[in-house]
Amino acid sequence: MAAATDILMPSGRALRQSLDKDELIKRGLLVVISLYLVLSLAAPLYVMLSKSFSTYSFDLAAFEFQVSDKLGNFGEPATAAALNEKLAAVPPEKLATSSDGRLPATSFFPDFSFRSPVKYKIRGTTDDASFLIGTQLHHGTEWQEVDSNTFRRIMLRPARALGLENYTTYFSTPTLFRSIQNSFLIALISTIFTVGIAFGFAYALNRSKMRFKGLFRLVAMAPILVPSLLPGIALIYLFGNQGMLKSLLGGISIYGPLGIVIGSIFFTFPHALIIISTALAISDQRQYEAAASLRASKWRTFWVVTIPGARYGLISAAFVVFTLVITDFGLPKVIGGQFNVLAVDIYKQVIGQQNFEMGAVVSVILLIPAIAAFFVDRLVQRKQVSLLSARSVPYEPKPNRRFDLVCLAYCSLVALFIAGIIGICQYAALVKFWPYDLSLSLKNFAFGRMDGGGWASYYNSITLSLLTAVLGTVIVFVGAYMVEKTEGFRTGRTAFHFLAMLPMAVPGLVLGLAYIFFFNNPANPLHAIYGTMAILVVCTVTHFYTVGHLTALTALKQIDREFEPVAASLKQPFYRLFTRVTVPICLPAILDISIYLFVNAMTTVSAVVFIYTTHTALASVAVLNMDDAGDTAPAAAMGMMIFYTNAFARILHVAVSKGILKRTQAWRAR
Amino acid sequence: MTAAGNTAYLQIEHLWKAFGEFHALKDISLDIKEGEFICFLGPSGCGKTTLLRAVAGLDLQTRGVVRQGGRDISTLPPSKRDYGIVFQSYALFPNLTIERNIAFGLENTKRPRVEIDARVKELLALVGLPDQAKKYPAQLSGGQQQRIALARAIATSPGLLLLDEPLSALDAKVRVHLRHEIKGLQRKLGVTTIMVTHDQEEALSLADRIVVMNHGVIEQVGSPTEIYRHPRTLFVADFIGETNKFDATVAAASVSFGAKAFRCAPHSFANGDAVVAAIRPEDIIPHGPGSRSPGAPDVVKSPENLIDVTVGEMEFLGSFWRTRLRGGELGDEELIADFSVNATRRLGLAEGGALTVELPADRLLVFPQGERHGGGH
Ligand SMILES: Nc1ncnc2c1ncn2[C@@H]1O[C@H](COP(=O)(O)OP(=O)(O)OP(=O)(O)O)[C@@H](O)[C@H]1O
Ligand SMILES: [Mg+2]
C-alpha cells in the first residue's frame, strides 16, 4: 500500500459531468424563468434608473438655418444659437426640457409668416441633432429645404445628457422636497401605532387564555382582502365633509395626515400581526419557567424575557409596515387632501404633468427605504431562525381571569375598529344617497353609470386575478424547484435567486412606472403587450413574486434531498418525479401561493395604475377613479365587491386545503 | 492492492475529490469483482459517502476514472449509470403506496401492467412484506421502510447496489436482523453491492471484503478475517476491534517495551527504530503456574514471550473477562487481556492474584510510530 499522503493531486481541470436530457431541460427552464424576471423586472428598473439620470435640453448650436429672399435666393447660414443671441427669443431657463420637449423653429424668426413665399433650410451641425418636420423625424447634417407653410411645422428636439440635474431640481423644489418629510413622518407615526397595537393583539392571542381567539384572528386578517384605499373611503364617510361623526374631530380635518395614519394602521395591521405573532409563538417556555423560579415580577419578566425574545419580530414588522405605508399610493390619494407624499408625487408628476424624468427621480428615492427594509428583513429572518433551537418548548399560557378579560376587551376594541371600517363601507355601498336618503338600495352597484370602467372592470379584475394565480403559481413554483433541486450550475441558481428576491424591494408604483419606460417604447419588441391584459398579468406576477418564491422554497426544502437521486437511479425523468411526488407533497404550499397571488391581484392599485387602459380597467383602480370623480358610494360598493370576491376565494381555499389534507391523511400520518 | 485483473466489475482508478483546498478523497484505487459484497468502513468524515456518491455520479470526483462492466462511466450522469441506491433516510415517496413506490422505476417503460404488478408482488415477497402493498410509507416501521427502499432499488435488476448507511437509523435489534436479510438477499440475487458503514461489526459480518478508509485514503482492503488478523496499519488495528499499544524499539526479530524484549512478528524496521507494538486482548494467552518448566501441561508457542504479571481490575463482559494486567516485566505499562470464562475458572483468576501470560510472537505486531503510515510486515 502506497503512502498516499505524499502524492499530490494531478494538475488539470476538474472533471465535468456530461449533462443528460433532464439536466438540460432543468437548466433551460431556469434560464427561461430568469429571462422572464430580467424582462419583467431588471430591465424596466434599469431603464427607469437611467431615465432618472437623463436630462434633456435644446442645444441651439446644433441647428443651422438658411433663409431665402422672395425669389428663392438663400442667404448666409446661421446657427440657432447665433440667432437667439441676437433676438433673445428663448431665455436660457427655457432650454431645459423633458424627453418630450419640442421647440418651434419659428421662434428664431420673429417676422415669419406662413403665407410668405420665403423658403427655409435647416440642418443639424452634428449627426445627433434631431428635429421634426411634421411627424417625420430627421437627423444629421443634410440640408432640408421647406416652404414657409411647412417651416411652421418644424420642431427642434432636445439632446439627452446624463447627469444629476433631475435630482438637484428635485431637491431644490420645496413642494417636492417637503413630500419626503411628510412621507417619513406619516410612515413613522403609522409604524409606531401599528406595531404597538399589533404587538398587544399578538400578545393577547399568544399569551392569554381568552375566548374567541379564532374569531379575532379571522377579523384581524380582513384588511388583506381589500384595497388599501378602502379605509380612506370609510373614514370620509365617518369624518369627511359630510361625515356623521365629523364633529368628534373638533375642527381637525380627516383629509391629510390624520386620515392617512388611521387608514395605514388599518391596512398594515395584519402584516405586522403575522410577523409579531410568529416571533412570540416561537419563544421558549423554559425561559419563563426560569424567570418564575427567580421570582421575577410579571412586569420584569415582560421586559427581560418577552420583549427581547420578540425583538427581531418587532424590528422586522416595523420595517415592513414602514415600507408599506411609505410606498402606498391609494390611501393618500383618496384621503391625503393637500398633504403631499412621495407616492402621490410620482403619480402626479407622471399622470398629471407628464414629467417622466421627475417621476423616475421620486421612484428612485422611494426605492431607498424599500431596499433598506428588505435587507433588514433578510438579516432579521436569519437571526430569528437561529433563535429557534430544536429543543425549545413552546409557551403554554395558564388561565388568569383578570388578564384574560383585559385581553378580551383589548382585542374586541381592535376587532371592532377593523370590522367597523369594513362595516361602514358596506353601509355606504347600500345607502341610497348619503346623507339625505338613508334608505337601502343596490343602485350604487350599477357601475355602468359611473366613470371607472363599470362592471367590465370587475370582470377584468377577476380575469387578471385568475390568470395571475394560475400562471404566477406555475412560474413561481417551477422556478423555485429548479433553484432548489438542480445540482451544479451554481452561478445560474444564485443569479436566479437574487432576481426572485428583488421584487420584494421594489414598490408597486415604481414597478408600474418602470413598465411605462420599458414597454411603452416602440423600439422595444415587447411593445406589443403594452396596453393589454398580458402586461397587467406580467406586472402583477412579478410584483408579488418574492413571497410566493419563499413559500415554495420553504416547502421544497422540507422534501427529502435524495428523491432526485433515487428517481435518476431508477431512470425516471425528473418531470415524472415532479408531477407524481413533488407537486402532490407541496400542494398545500402551492394553494397558498395561488390564493396569495389571487387576493393581491384583486386589491393591487399601485403597480397597475400606470399601465391599465380603458379596455383593461380594473376594479381596484375603478374604486380610485370613482372616488376621484366624487362617486364615493359606488367606490365603496366596488371596494366591497373586491372584499366579497376575496372572502369567497379565501373560504374556497380553506375548503379545498381541508379536503386535500383529509384525502392525504393516510400518507401524512406520522 | 487486490489485483482482480479482467474479472473486476467495478474499477476505481486514482480517484480524487477536492472541496476547495480540502481533499476528501486522495488517489483512491479499488477493484471490485462481480457479485462481491464490499463494505466501506471508516470513522466519520473519512470520505466513505463521498466515494460512494462518486461511484453513483451524484457528486462527481475531481480526478480519476470509474469503470463499470468495462464501460467508462467517470463523467456519466446518474441516469446513464446502472445502479440501485438506498439512502439512510430511505427516501420513500410518502404520497405513493408501497406498491407504487416499488413500481416507480418499472412504470414508464414498455412493460405491460400485469408484468409490473407481478414483479412488485415478487419483490414484496422477496423482502418479506407481501401484505403491505396498499399501505403508505408512514404506516410502516423503520425496518419495514428500509426493506421497501431495498425492493425499490433492486426492482429494475441493476448491476450494482449502493447502500449508504442503510441500517444506521434503526435500533440495534432490528439492525442485526436486517443485516442478515440484506446478506441473504444479496447472495440470492448475486448483485455486486457496496455498503457504507461506520459500524465495524456490520462490516465484519456482512462483507466479502472490507475497504478500511481514513482521512480520504484506503488503509487496507481485505476479507474480514484478513483485516482483523493481519491489520496492515496501526489505524486498522486500532479501529477494528481492540488493541494494546506500546511505544517500543525494535531489534532484528524482537521488540522491547516495559522491561523486556519480546519476539515479534516479522517486520522490516532497522535495529533501534522507534515503533509501536500492538497485540489484541484476546490474543494474550493465560498460563497456569509452572508453565515455564519443561513438560508443563500447557503448550507454549513462544516461551521467550512469557511474563509474570499481577491481575488488576476484572470486568465481566458476558462471554469473557476483560482483565488489566500490571507489574513484573511490563514495567509501567498496562496490558489489557480478554480471558474466556472457561480459562478464568480453570486458572482460578482473581483480582490481585499472580499470573503468567504469553504474548504469542506472531500476534505481536509492529507498526511505525505516528498514525498515518502503512508498513509493518
Ligand atoms: N459538499 C462538501 N463541501 C465541503 N466538504 C465536504 C462536502 N461533503 C463532504 N465534505 C467533507 O469531506 C469529508 C468526507 O465526507 P463524507 O461525507 O464522505 O464522510 P463519511 O465518511 O461518509 O462520514 P460519515 O460517517 O459521518 O457519514 C468530510 O471531512 C466532510 O467534511
Ligand atoms: Mg456518510
JSON list of N, CA, C and O in Angstrom, two decimals, chain A residues 1 5 9-10 12-13 15-18 20 560 562-563 568-569 571-572 576 580 584 667 669, chain B residues 57 60 62-64 75-77 79 81 83 89 92 94-96 104-105 107 136 138 218-219 372:
[
{"chain": "A", "resi": 1, "resn": "MET", "atom": "N", "xyz": [0.85, -1.21, 0.00]},
{"chain": "A", "resi": 1, "resn": "MET", "atom": "CA", "xyz": [0.00, 0.00, 0.00]},
{"chain": "A", "resi": 1, "resn": "MET", "atom": "C", "xyz": [0.87, 1.24, 0.00]},
{"chain": "A", "resi": 1, "resn": "MET", "atom": "O", "xyz": [1.73, 1.40, 0.84]},
{"chain": "A", "resi": 5, "resn": "THR", "atom": "N", "xyz": [-0.48, 10.06, 1.28]},
{"chain": "A", "resi": 5, "resn": "THR", "atom": "CA", "xyz": [-0.36, 11.45, 1.72]},
{"chain": "A", "resi": 5, "resn": "THR", "atom": "C", "xyz": [0.73, 12.20, 0.97]},
{"chain": "A", "resi": 5, "resn": "THR", "atom": "O", "xyz": [0.69, 13.40, 0.85]},
{"chain": "A", "resi": 9, "resn": "MET", "atom": "N", "xyz": [-2.33, 15.86, -5.90]},
{"chain": "A", "resi": 9, "resn": "MET", "atom": "CA", "xyz": [-3.37, 15.65, -6.89]},
{"chain": "A", "resi": 9, "resn": "MET", "atom": "C", "xyz": [-2.83, 16.08, -8.25]},
{"chain": "A", "resi": 9, "resn": "MET", "atom": "O", "xyz": [-2.25, 17.15, -8.37]},
{"chain": "A", "resi": 10, "resn": "PRO", "atom": "N", "xyz": [-3.02, 15.25, -9.28]},
{"chain": "A", "resi": 10, "resn": "PRO", "atom": "CA", "xyz": [-2.53, 15.64, -10.59]},
{"chain": "A", "resi": 10, "resn": "PRO", "atom": "C", "xyz": [-3.17, 16.97, -11.01]},
{"chain": "A", "resi": 10, "resn": "PRO", "atom": "O", "xyz": [-4.34, 17.20, -10.73]},
{"chain": "A", "resi": 12, "resn": "GLY", "atom": "N", "xyz": [-4.58, 19.94, -13.56]},
{"chain": "A", "resi": 12, "resn": "GLY", "atom": "CA", "xyz": [-5.51, 19.86, -14.68]},
{"chain": "A", "resi": 12, "resn": "GLY", "atom": "C", "xyz": [-6.88, 20.30, -14.24]},
{"chain": "A", "resi": 12, "resn": "GLY", "atom": "O", "xyz": [-7.08, 20.68, -13.09]},
{"chain": "A", "resi": 13, "resn": "ARG", "atom": "N", "xyz": [-7.82, 20.24, -15.17]},
{"chain": "A", "resi": 13, "resn": "ARG", "atom": "CA", "xyz": [-9.17, 20.71, -14.85]},
{"chain": "A", "resi": 13, "resn": "ARG", "atom": "C", "xyz": [-9.97, 19.65, -14.13]},
{"chain": "A", "resi": 13, "resn": "ARG", "atom": "O", "xyz": [-9.77, 18.45, -14.34]},
{"chain": "A", "resi": 15, "resn": "LEU", "atom": "N", "xyz": [-13.00, 17.26, -13.36]},
{"chain": "A", "resi": 15, "resn": "LEU", "atom": "CA", "xyz": [-13.89, 16.57, -14.29]},
{"chain": "A", "resi": 15, "resn": "LEU", "atom": "C", "xyz": [-15.24, 17.27, -14.30]},
{"chain": "A", "resi": 15, "resn": "LEU", "atom": "O", "xyz": [-15.68, 17.83, -13.30]},
{"chain": "A", "resi": 16, "resn": "ARG", "atom": "N", "xyz": [-15.89, 17.20, -15.44]},
{"chain": "A", "resi": 16, "resn": "ARG", "atom": "CA", "xyz": [-17.24, 17.76, -15.51]},
{"chain": "A", "resi": 16, "resn": "ARG", "atom": "C", "xyz": [-18.20, 16.67, -15.94]},
{"chain": "A", "resi": 16, "resn": "ARG", "atom": "O", "xyz": [-17.90, 15.88, -16.83]},
{"chain": "A", "resi": 17, "resn": "GLN", "atom": "N", "xyz": [-19.35, 16.68, -15.31]},
{"chain": "A", "resi": 17, "resn": "GLN", "atom": "CA", "xyz": [-20.32, 15.66, -15.63]},
{"chain": "A", "resi": 17, "resn": "GLN", "atom": "C", "xyz": [-20.93, 15.97, -17.00]},
{"chain": "A", "resi": 17, "resn": "GLN", "atom": "O", "xyz": [-21.22, 17.13, -17.31]},
{"chain": "A", "resi": 18, "resn": "SER", "atom": "N", "xyz": [-21.11, 14.94, -17.79]},
{"chain": "A", "resi": 18, "resn": "SER", "atom": "CA", "xyz": [-21.85, 15.18, -19.03]},
{"chain": "A", "resi": 18, "resn": "SER", "atom": "C", "xyz": [-23.32, 15.33, -18.64]},
{"chain": "A", "resi": 18, "resn": "SER", "atom": "O", "xyz": [-23.79, 14.72, -17.69]},
{"chain": "A", "resi": 20, "resn": "ASP", "atom": "N", "xyz": [-27.35, 15.12, -18.89]},
{"chain": "A", "resi": 20, "resn": "ASP", "atom": "CA", "xyz": [-28.39, 14.34, -19.55]},
{"chain": "A", "resi": 20, "resn": "ASP", "atom": "C", "xyz": [-29.54, 15.27, -19.92]},
{"chain": "A", "resi": 20, "resn": "ASP", "atom": "O", "xyz": [-29.53, 16.45, -19.63]},
{"chain": "A", "resi": 560, "resn": "ASP", "atom": "N", "xyz": [-37.27, 15.42, 1.12]},
{"chain": "A", "resi": 560, "resn": "ASP", "atom": "CA", "xyz": [-36.02, 14.68, 1.15]},
{"chain": "A", "resi": 560, "resn": "ASP", "atom": "C", "xyz": [-35.15, 15.01, -0.07]},
{"chain": "A", "resi": 560, "resn": "ASP", "atom": "O", "xyz": [-35.60, 14.94, -1.21]},
{"chain": "A", "resi": 562, "resn": "GLU", "atom": "N", "xyz": [-32.93, 13.32, -1.30]},
{"chain": "A", "resi": 562, "resn": "GLU", "atom": "CA", "xyz": [-32.49, 12.14, -2.05]},
{"chain": "A", "resi": 562, "resn": "GLU", "atom": "C", "xyz": [-33.51, 11.67, -3.07]},
{"chain": "A", "resi": 562, "resn": "GLU", "atom": "O", "xyz": [-33.25, 10.72, -3.79]},
{"chain": "A", "resi": 563, "resn": "PHE", "atom": "N", "xyz": [-34.68, 12.34, -3.15]},
{"chain": "A", "resi": 563, "resn": "PHE", "atom": "CA", "xyz": [-35.68, 11.90, -4.12]},
{"chain": "A", "resi": 563, "resn": "PHE", "atom": "C", "xyz": [-35.15, 11.97, -5.55]},
{"chain": "A", "resi": 563, "resn": "PHE", "atom": "O", "xyz": [-35.35, 11.06, -6.34]},
{"chain": "A", "resi": 568, "resn": "ALA", "atom": "N", "xyz": [-33.38, 9.37, -10.47]},
{"chain": "A", "resi": 568, "resn": "ALA", "atom": "CA", "xyz": [-32.40, 9.25, -11.56]},
{"chain": "A", "resi": 568, "resn": "ALA", "atom": "C", "xyz": [-31.85, 7.84, -11.63]},
{"chain": "A", "resi": 568, "resn": "ALA", "atom": "O", "xyz": [-31.68, 7.29, -12.72]},
{"chain": "A", "resi": 569, "resn": "SER", "atom": "N", "xyz": [-31.58, 7.23, -10.47]},
{"chain": "A", "resi": 569, "resn": "SER", "atom": "CA", "xyz": [-31.04, 5.87, -10.49]},
{"chain": "A", "resi": 569, "resn": "SER", "atom": "C", "xyz": [-32.07, 4.89, -11.03]},
{"chain": "A", "resi": 569, "resn": "SER", "atom": "O", "xyz": [-31.72, 3.85, -11.57]},
{"chain": "A", "resi": 571, "resn": "LYS", "atom": "N", "xyz": [-33.89, 5.66, -13.45]},
{"chain": "A", "resi": 571, "resn": "LYS", "atom": "CA", "xyz": [-34.00, 6.08, -14.84]},
{"chain": "A", "resi": 571, "resn": "LYS", "atom": "C", "xyz": [-35.33, 6.77, -15.13]},
{"chain": "A", "resi": 571, "resn": "LYS", "atom": "O", "xyz": [-35.88, 6.66, -16.22]},
{"chain": "A", "resi": 572, "resn": "GLN", "atom": "N", "xyz": [-35.85, 7.47, -14.15]},
{"chain": "A", "resi": 572, "resn": "GLN", "atom": "CA", "xyz": [-37.10, 8.19, -14.35]},
{"chain": "A", "resi": 572, "resn": "GLN", "atom": "C", "xyz": [-36.78, 9.66, -14.59]},
{"chain": "A", "resi": 572, "resn": "GLN", "atom": "O", "xyz": [-36.00, 10.24, -13.86]},
{"chain": "A", "resi": 576, "resn": "ARG", "atom": "N", "xyz": [-41.35, 13.40, -14.14]},
{"chain": "A", "resi": 576, "resn": "ARG", "atom": "CA", "xyz": [-42.25, 12.38, -13.62]},
{"chain": "A", "resi": 576, "resn": "ARG", "atom": "C", "xyz": [-42.26, 12.45, -12.10]},
{"chain": "A", "resi": 576, "resn": "ARG", "atom": "O", "xyz": [-43.29, 12.40, -11.44]},
{"chain": "A", "resi": 580, "resn": "ARG", "atom": "N", "xyz": [-45.54, 13.46, -10.01]},
{"chain": "A", "resi": 580, "resn": "ARG", "atom": "CA", "xyz": [-46.12, 12.39, -9.19]},
{"chain": "A", "resi": 580, "resn": "ARG", "atom": "C", "xyz": [-45.83, 12.54, -7.72]},
{"chain": "A", "resi": 580, "resn": "ARG", "atom": "O", "xyz": [-46.55, 12.02, -6.87]},
{"chain": "A", "resi": 584, "resn": "PRO", "atom": "N", "xyz": [-47.66, 16.84, -5.60]},
{"chain": "A", "resi": 584, "resn": "PRO", "atom": "CA", "xyz": [-48.64, 16.40, -4.59]},
{"chain": "A", "resi": 584, "resn": "PRO", "atom": "C", "xyz": [-48.21, 16.72, -3.16]},
{"chain": "A", "resi": 584, "resn": "PRO", "atom": "O", "xyz": [-49.03, 17.15, -2.35]},
{"chain": "A", "resi": 667, "resn": "TRP", "atom": "N", "xyz": [-51.19, 9.27, 4.11]},
{"chain": "A", "resi": 667, "resn": "TRP", "atom": "CA", "xyz": [-49.75, 9.30, 3.89]},
{"chain": "A", "resi": 667, "resn": "TRP", "atom": "C", "xyz": [-49.03, 10.37, 4.67]},
{"chain": "A", "resi": 667, "resn": "TRP", "atom": "O", "xyz": [-47.83, 10.35, 4.82]},
{"chain": "A", "resi": 669, "resn": "ALA", "atom": "N", "xyz": [-49.73, 10.84, 7.85]},
{"chain": "A", "resi": 669, "resn": "ALA", "atom": "CA", "xyz": [-49.68, 10.36, 9.24]},
{"chain": "A", "resi": 669, "resn": "ALA", "atom": "C", "xyz": [-48.25, 10.04, 9.63]},
{"chain": "A", "resi": 669, "resn": "ALA", "atom": "O", "xyz": [-47.46, 9.57, 8.83]},
{"chain": "B", "resi": 57, "resn": "GLY", "atom": "N", "xyz": [-22.24, 8.88, -9.33]},
{"chain": "B", "resi": 57, "resn": "GLY", "atom": "CA", "xyz": [-22.36, 10.04, -10.21]},
{"chain": "B", "resi": 57, "resn": "GLY", "atom": "C", "xyz": [-23.15, 11.18, -9.57]},
{"chain": "B", "resi": 57, "resn": "GLY", "atom": "O", "xyz": [-23.59, 12.09, -10.26]},
{"chain": "B", "resi": 60, "resn": "LEU", "atom": "N", "xyz": [-19.58, 14.36, -8.51]},
{"chain": "B", "resi": 60, "resn": "LEU", "atom": "CA", "xyz": [-18.52, 13.90, -9.40]},
{"chain": "B", "resi": 60, "resn": "LEU", "atom": "C", "xyz": [-17.15, 14.07, -8.77]},
{"chain": "B", "resi": 60, "resn": "LEU", "atom": "O", "xyz": [-16.87, 15.10, -8.16]},
{"chain": "B", "resi": 62, "resn": "THR", "atom": "N", "xyz": [-13.14, 14.81, -8.61]},
{"chain": "B", "resi": 62, "resn": "THR", "atom": "CA", "xyz": [-12.38, 15.87, -9.28]},
{"chain": "B", "resi": 62, "resn": "THR", "atom": "C", "xyz": [-11.44, 15.28, -10.32]},
{"chain": "B", "resi": 62, "resn": "THR", "atom": "O", "xyz": [-11.23, 15.86, -11.38]},
{"chain": "B", "resi": 63, "resn": "ARG", "atom": "N", "xyz": [-10.85, 14.13, -9.99]},
{"chain": "B", "resi": 63, "resn": "ARG", "atom": "CA", "xyz": [-9.96, 13.42, -10.92]},
{"chain": "B", "resi": 63, "resn": "ARG", "atom": "C", "xyz": [-10.27, 11.94, -10.79]},
{"chain": "B", "resi": 63, "resn": "ARG", "atom": "O", "xyz": [-10.75, 11.49, -9.77]},
{"chain": "B", "resi": 64, "resn": "GLY", "atom": "N", "xyz": [-9.87, 11.19, -11.82]},
{"chain": "B", "resi": 64, "resn": "GLY", "atom": "CA", "xyz": [-9.93, 9.75, -11.70]},
{"chain": "B", "resi": 64, "resn": "GLY", "atom": "C", "xyz": [-10.99, 9.12, -12.56]},
{"chain": "B", "resi": 64, "resn": "GLY", "atom": "O", "xyz": [-11.86, 9.79, -13.10]},
{"chain": "B", "resi": 75, "resn": "THR", "atom": "N", "xyz": [-17.78, 10.24, -16.09]},
{"chain": "B", "resi": 75, "resn": "THR", "atom": "CA", "xyz": [-18.48, 11.53, -16.09]},
{"chain": "B", "resi": 75, "resn": "THR", "atom": "C", "xyz": [-19.95, 11.38, -16.48]},
{"chain": "B", "resi": 75, "resn": "THR", "atom": "O", "xyz": [-20.63, 12.37, -16.76]},
{"chain": "B", "resi": 76, "resn": "LEU", "atom": "N", "xyz": [-20.44, 10.16, -16.47]},
{"chain": "B", "resi": 76, "resn": "LEU", "atom": "CA", "xyz": [-21.85, 9.98, -16.85]},
{"chain": "B", "resi": 76, "resn": "LEU", "atom": "C", "xyz": [-22.77, 10.51, -15.75]},
{"chain": "B", "resi": 76, "resn": "LEU", "atom": "O", "xyz": [-22.47, 10.41, -14.58]},
{"chain": "B", "resi": 77, "resn": "PRO", "atom": "N", "xyz": [-23.90, 11.10, -16.12]},
{"chain": "B", "resi": 77, "resn": "PRO", "atom": "CA", "xyz": [-24.89, 11.50, -15.11]},
{"chain": "B", "resi": 77, "resn": "PRO", "atom": "C", "xyz": [-25.53, 10.25, -14.49]},
{"chain": "B", "resi": 77, "resn": "PRO", "atom": "O", "xyz": [-25.48, 9.18, -15.11]},
{"chain": "B", "resi": 79, "resn": "SER", "atom": "N", "xyz": [-28.43, 9.11, -14.29]},
{"chain": "B", "resi": 79, "resn": "SER", "atom": "CA", "xyz": [-29.45, 8.40, -15.06]},
{"chain": "B", "resi": 79, "resn": "SER", "atom": "C", "xyz": [-28.85, 7.50, -16.13]},
{"chain": "B", "resi": 79, "resn": "SER", "atom": "O", "xyz": [-29.51, 6.61, -16.64]},
{"chain": "B", "resi": 81, "resn": "ARG", "atom": "N", "xyz": [-26.11, 5.70, -15.58]},
{"chain": "B", "resi": 81, "resn": "ARG", "atom": "CA", "xyz": [-25.36, 4.62, -14.95]},
{"chain": "B", "resi": 81, "resn": "ARG", "atom": "C", "xyz": [-26.32, 3.50, -14.58]},
{"chain": "B", "resi": 81, "resn": "ARG", "atom": "O", "xyz": [-27.54, 3.64, -14.73]},
{"chain": "B", "resi": 83, "resn": "TYR", "atom": "N", "xyz": [-27.25, 1.39, -11.53]},
{"chain": "B", "resi": 83, "resn": "TYR", "atom": "CA", "xyz": [-27.21, 1.00, -10.12]},
{"chain": "B", "resi": 83, "resn": "TYR", "atom": "C", "xyz": [-28.55, 1.28, -9.45]},
{"chain": "B", "resi": 83, "resn": "TYR", "atom": "O", "xyz": [-29.36, 2.06, -9.94]},
{"chain": "B", "resi": 89, "resn": "SER", "atom": "N", "xyz": [-31.96, 7.76, 4.76]},
{"chain": "B", "resi": 89, "resn": "SER", "atom": "CA", "xyz": [-33.31, 8.28, 5.02]},
{"chain": "B", "resi": 89, "resn": "SER", "atom": "C", "xyz": [-34.39, 7.44, 4.32]},
{"chain": "B", "resi": 89, "resn": "SER", "atom": "O", "xyz": [-35.56, 7.77, 4.40]},
{"chain": "B", "resi": 92, "resn": "LEU", "atom": "N", "xyz": [-38.28, 7.15, 0.65]},
{"chain": "B", "resi": 92, "resn": "LEU", "atom": "CA", "xyz": [-39.51, 6.62, 0.04]},
{"chain": "B", "resi": 92, "resn": "LEU", "atom": "C", "xyz": [-40.44, 7.78, -0.27]},
{"chain": "B", "resi": 92, "resn": "LEU", "atom": "O", "xyz": [-40.48, 8.76, 0.46]},
{"chain": "B", "resi": 94, "resn": "PRO", "atom": "N", "xyz": [-43.55, 9.65, 0.02]},
{"chain": "B", "resi": 94, "resn": "PRO", "atom": "CA", "xyz": [-44.56, 9.49, 1.08]},
{"chain": "B", "resi": 94, "resn": "PRO", "atom": "C", "xyz": [-45.98, 9.44, 0.55]},
{"chain": "B", "resi": 94, "resn": "PRO", "atom": "O", "xyz": [-46.85, 8.89, 1.19]},
{"chain": "B", "resi": 95, "resn": "ASN", "atom": "N", "xyz": [-46.21, 10.02, -0.64]},
{"chain": "B", "resi": 95, "resn": "ASN", "atom": "CA", "xyz": [-47.59, 10.10, -1.13]},
{"chain": "B", "resi": 95, "resn": "ASN", "atom": "C", "xyz": [-47.95, 8.93, -2.04]},
{"chain": "B", "resi": 95, "resn": "ASN", "atom": "O", "xyz": [-49.05, 8.88, -2.56]},
{"chain": "B", "resi": 96, "resn": "LEU", "atom": "N", "xyz": [-47.03, 8.02, -2.22]},
{"chain": "B", "resi": 96, "resn": "LEU", "atom": "CA", "xyz": [-47.32, 6.85, -3.04]},
{"chain": "B", "resi": 96, "resn": "LEU", "atom": "C", "xyz": [-47.38, 5.62, -2.14]},
{"chain": "B", "resi": 96, "resn": "LEU", "atom": "O", "xyz": [-46.62, 5.51, -1.18]},
{"chain": "B", "resi": 104, "resn": "PHE", "atom": "N", "xyz": [-42.12, 2.35, -9.09]},
{"chain": "B", "resi": 104, "resn": "PHE", "atom": "CA", "xyz": [-41.76, 3.65, -9.67]},
{"chain": "B", "resi": 104, "resn": "PHE", "atom": "C", "xyz": [-40.77, 3.53, -10.83]},
{"chain": "B", "resi": 104, "resn": "PHE", "atom": "O", "xyz": [-40.90, 4.21, -11.84]},
{"chain": "B", "resi": 105, "resn": "GLY", "atom": "N", "xyz": [-39.78, 2.67, -10.66]},
{"chain": "B", "resi": 105, "resn": "GLY", "atom": "CA", "xyz": [-38.78, 2.53, -11.71]},
{"chain": "B", "resi": 105, "resn": "GLY", "atom": "C", "xyz": [-39.21, 1.60, -12.84]},
{"chain": "B", "resi": 105, "resn": "GLY", "atom": "O", "xyz": [-38.56, 1.53, -13.87]},
{"chain": "B", "resi": 107, "resn": "GLU", "atom": "N", "xyz": [-42.57, 1.49, -14.03]},
{"chain": "B", "resi": 107, "resn": "GLU", "atom": "CA", "xyz": [-43.55, 2.17, -14.87]},
{"chain": "B", "resi": 107, "resn": "GLU", "atom": "C", "xyz": [-42.79, 3.03, -15.86]},
{"chain": "B", "resi": 107, "resn": "GLU", "atom": "O", "xyz": [-41.59, 3.23, -15.74]},
{"chain": "B", "resi": 136, "resn": "TYR", "atom": "N", "xyz": [-49.17, 3.18, 3.03]},
{"chain": "B", "resi": 136, "resn": "TYR", "atom": "CA", "xyz": [-48.24, 4.27, 2.73]},
{"chain": "B", "resi": 136, "resn": "TYR", "atom": "C", "xyz": [-47.00, 4.14, 3.61]},
{"chain": "B", "resi": 136, "resn": "TYR", "atom": "O", "xyz": [-47.07, 3.57, 4.70]},
{"chain": "B", "resi": 138, "resn": "ALA", "atom": "N", "xyz": [-45.51, 6.01, 5.67]},
{"chain": "B", "resi": 138, "resn": "ALA", "atom": "CA", "xyz": [-45.61, 6.47, 7.06]},
{"chain": "B", "resi": 138, "resn": "ALA", "atom": "C", "xyz": [-46.29, 5.45, 7.96]},
{"chain": "B", "resi": 138, "resn": "ALA", "atom": "O", "xyz": [-46.20, 5.53, 9.18]},
{"chain": "B", "resi": 218, "resn": "ILE", "atom": "N", "xyz": [-7.38, 4.85, 1.37]},
{"chain": "B", "resi": 218, "resn": "ILE", "atom": "CA", "xyz": [-7.70, 3.47, 1.74]},
{"chain": "B", "resi": 218, "resn": "ILE", "atom": "C", "xyz": [-6.55, 2.95, 2.59]},
{"chain": "B", "resi": 218, "resn": "ILE", "atom": "O", "xyz": [-5.40, 2.96, 2.16]},
{"chain": "B", "resi": 219, "resn": "GLU", "atom": "N", "xyz": [-6.85, 2.51, 3.80]},
{"chain": "B", "resi": 219, "resn": "GLU", "atom": "CA", "xyz": [-5.81, 1.97, 4.67]},
{"chain": "B", "resi": 219, "resn": "GLU", "atom": "C", "xyz": [-5.53, 0.52, 4.33]},
{"chain": "B", "resi": 219, "resn": "GLU", "atom": "O", "xyz": [-4.41, 0.06, 4.36]},
{"chain": "B", "resi": 372, "resn": "ARG", "atom": "N", "xyz": [-0.20, 7.62, 10.63]},
{"chain": "B", "resi": 372, "resn": "ARG", "atom": "CA", "xyz": [-0.74, 7.64, 9.29]},
{"chain": "B", "resi": 372, "resn": "ARG", "atom": "C", "xyz": [-0.06, 6.74, 8.26]},
{"chain": "B", "resi": 372, "resn": "ARG", "atom": "O", "xyz": [-0.53, 6.64, 7.15]}
]
